[in-house]
Amino acid sequence: MPNITYQLPDGSEQTVDVPEGQTVMDGSVRNNLPGIVAECGGSCSCATCHVHVAPEHMALFDEPMDEETELVEFLDGACERSRLSCQLIVSAECDGARVVVPDTN
Ligand code: FES
């Protein structure tokens, strides 16, 4: 099962197993990690699941849809590595991926 490492808002790190087909958001919520609120439950409408993907791991995930891009544009602390973690579907290739959870969710 792929491992995903989350750098949490307090600077600590947690690495958890996330089954293929689930999202980076699912991996956080199911393991009760702090920082990813996921108010809308993954329907790409709340943007409280914002993460920064490590530059070398950006290509492991599908390109964002327009809805995601539009939401991310208006987020505090957004950058070119910003993604909504509910849209990051985990595949076998994602094993070892890292995301930073900002303290602004
Ligand atoms: S959980 Fe709401 S946009 Fe990702």
mmCIF file of C-alpha atoms and ligand atoms in Angstrom:
data_model
loop_
_atom_site.group_PDB
_atom_site.id
_atom_site.type_symbol
_atom_site.label_atom_id
_atom_site.label_comp_id
_atom_site.label_asym_id
_atom_site.label_seq_id
_atom_site.Cartn_x
_atom_site.Cartn_y
_atom_site.Cartn_z
ATOM 1 C CA MET A 1 0.000 0.000 0.000
ATOM 2 C CA PRO A 2 1.447 3.426 -0.890
ATOM 3 C CA ASN A 3 2.930 5.520 1.924
ATOM 4 C CA ILE A 4 2.218 9.238 1.981
ATOM 5 C CA THR A 5 4.127 11.594 4.283
ATOM 6 C CA TYR A 6 2.314 14.637 5.662
ATOM 7 C CA GLN A 7 4.256 17.546 7.099
ATOM 8 C CA LEU A 8 1.767 18.905 9.603
ATOM 9 C CA PRO A 9 1.154 22.561 10.529
ATOM 10 C CA ASP A 10 3.271 22.174 13.700
ATOM 11 C CA GLY A 11 6.242 21.022 11.604
ATOM 12 C CA SER A 12 6.054 17.372 12.632
ATOM 13 C CA GLU A 13 5.677 14.600 10.065
ATOM 14 C CA GLN A 14 3.412 11.577 9.842
ATOM 15 C CA THR A 15 3.672 8.810 7.278
ATOM 16 C CA VAL A 16 0.560 6.733 6.721
ATOM 17 C CA ASP A 17 -0.597 3.990 4.346
ATOM 18 C CA VAL A 18 -3.199 5.195 1.881
ATOM 19 C CA PRO A 19 -4.954 2.538 -0.211
ATOM 20 C CA GLU A 20 -4.780 2.991 -3.968
ATOM 21 C CA GLY A 21 -7.835 4.796 -5.263
ATOM 22 C CA GLN A 22 -8.292 6.843 -2.107
ATOM 23 C CA THR A 23 -7.181 10.457 -1.914
ATOM 24 C CA VAL A 24 -4.467 12.236 0.036
ATOM 25 C CA MET A 25 -7.327 13.878 1.956
ATOM 26 C CA ASP A 26 -8.774 10.453 2.834
ATOM 27 C CA GLY A 27 -5.415 9.355 4.203
ATOM 28 C CA SER A 28 -5.303 12.346 6.531
ATOM 29 C CA VAL A 29 -8.910 12.193 7.727
ATOM 30 C CA ARG A 30 -8.927 8.422 8.277
ATOM 31 C CA ASN A 31 -5.807 8.693 10.413
ATOM 32 C CA ASN A 32 -7.066 11.730 12.344
ATOM 33 C CA LEU A 33 -4.165 13.910 11.280
ATOM 34 C CA PRO A 34 -4.562 17.607 12.081
ATOM 35 C CA GLY A 35 -4.667 20.343 9.457
ATOM 36 C CA ILE A 36 -6.845 18.972 6.662
ATOM 37 C CA VAL A 37 -10.385 19.932 7.632
ATOM 38 C CA ALA A 38 -12.173 18.652 4.501
ATOM 39 C CA GLU A 39 -15.443 20.396 5.304
ATOM 40 C CA CYS A 40 -17.156 19.385 2.056
ATOM 41 C CA GLY A 41 -16.115 15.740 2.326
ATOM 42 C CA GLY A 42 -14.157 15.754 -0.903
ATOM 43 C CA SER A 43 -16.502 17.362 -3.420
ATOM 44 C CA CYS A 44 -14.039 20.089 -4.436
ATOM 45 C CA SER A 45 -16.040 22.981 -3.025
ATOM 46 C CA CYS A 46 -14.563 24.029 0.349
ATOM 47 C CA ALA A 47 -10.783 24.217 -0.217
ATOM 48 C CA THR A 48 -10.119 23.306 3.438
ATOM 49 C CA CYS A 49 -7.983 20.412 2.238
ATOM 50 C CA HIS A 50 -5.243 22.575 0.707
ATOM 51 C CA VAL A 51 -1.741 21.101 0.628
ATOM 52 C CA HIS A 52 1.572 21.890 -1.017
ATOM 53 C CA VAL A 53 2.916 18.901 -2.919
ATOM 54 C CA ALA A 54 6.681 18.370 -2.894
ATOM 55 C CA PRO A 55 8.051 19.633 -6.247
ATOM 56 C CA GLU A 56 9.478 16.260 -7.203
ATOM 57 C CA HIS A 57 6.122 14.592 -6.563
ATOM 58 C CA MET A 58 3.818 16.961 -8.473
ATOM 59 C CA ALA A 59 3.850 14.731 -11.573
ATOM 60 C CA LEU A 60 2.631 11.695 -9.618
ATOM 61 C CA PHE A 61 -0.879 13.106 -9.505
ATOM 62 C CA ASP A 62 -3.343 13.928 -12.287
ATOM 63 C CA GLU A 63 -3.555 17.524 -13.471
ATOM 64 C CA PRO A 64 -6.145 19.640 -11.599
ATOM 65 C CA MET A 65 -9.600 20.153 -13.059
ATOM 66 C CA ASP A 66 -10.811 23.729 -13.678
ATOM 67 C CA GLU A 67 -12.921 23.714 -10.487
ATOM 68 C CA GLU A 68 -9.864 22.957 -8.385
ATOM 69 C CA THR A 69 -7.692 25.540 -10.130
ATOM 70 C CA GLU A 70 -10.323 28.233 -9.586
ATOM 71 C CA LEU A 71 -10.669 27.439 -5.871
ATOM 72 C CA VAL A 72 -6.931 27.322 -5.278
ATOM 73 C CA GLU A 73 -6.395 30.715 -6.934
ATOM 74 C CA PHE A 74 -8.086 32.505 -4.044
ATOM 75 C CA LEU A 75 -6.458 30.657 -1.165
ATOM 76 C CA ASP A 76 -4.141 32.310 1.333
ATOM 77 C CA GLY A 77 -0.654 30.947 0.871
ATOM 78 C CA ALA A 78 -1.342 29.387 -2.521
ATOM 79 C CA CYS A 79 1.631 28.667 -4.759
ATOM 80 C CA GLU A 80 2.402 26.682 -7.887
ATOM 81 C CA ARG A 81 2.599 23.506 -5.738
ATOM 82 C CA SER A 82 -0.846 24.025 -4.211
ATOM 83 C CA ARG A 83 -3.419 21.278 -4.675
ATOM 84 C CA LEU A 84 -6.661 20.290 -3.018
ATOM 85 C CA SER A 85 -5.842 16.982 -1.377
ATOM 86 C CA CYS A 86 -9.328 15.565 -2.043
ATOM 87 C CA GLN A 87 -8.441 15.677 -5.728
ATOM 88 C CA LEU A 88 -5.125 13.844 -5.319
ATOM 89 C CA ILE A 89 -5.916 10.214 -6.045
ATOM 90 C CA VAL A 90 -3.282 7.839 -4.750
ATOM 91 C CA SER A 91 -1.826 5.241 -7.098
ATOM 92 C CA ALA A 92 1.004 2.760 -6.602
ATOM 93 C CA GLU A 93 3.412 5.302 -8.122
ATOM 94 C CA CYS A 94 2.595 7.728 -5.293
ATOM 95 C CA ASP A 95 4.436 5.601 -2.739
ATOM 96 C CA GLY A 96 6.773 7.918 -0.827
ATOM 97 C CA ALA A 97 5.043 11.143 -1.885
ATOM 98 C CA ARG A 98 5.224 14.124 0.490
ATOM 99 C CA VAL A 99 2.786 16.931 1.089
ATOM 100 C CA VAL A 100 2.967 19.958 3.361
ATOM 101 C CA VAL A 101 -0.244 20.845 5.195
ATOM 102 C CA PRO A 102 -0.411 24.641 5.705
ATOM 103 C CA ASP A 103 -1.857 26.110 8.894
ATOM 104 C CA THR A 104 -4.415 28.120 6.925
ATOM 105 C CA ASN A 105 -7.026 25.393 6.259
HETATM 106 S S1 FES B 1 -12.476 18.458 0.972
HETATM 107 FE FE1 FES B 1 -13.548 20.208 0.289
HETATM 108 S S2 FES B 1 -12.426 20.858 -1.432
HETATM 109 FE FE2 FES B 1 -11.335 19.125 -0.734
#
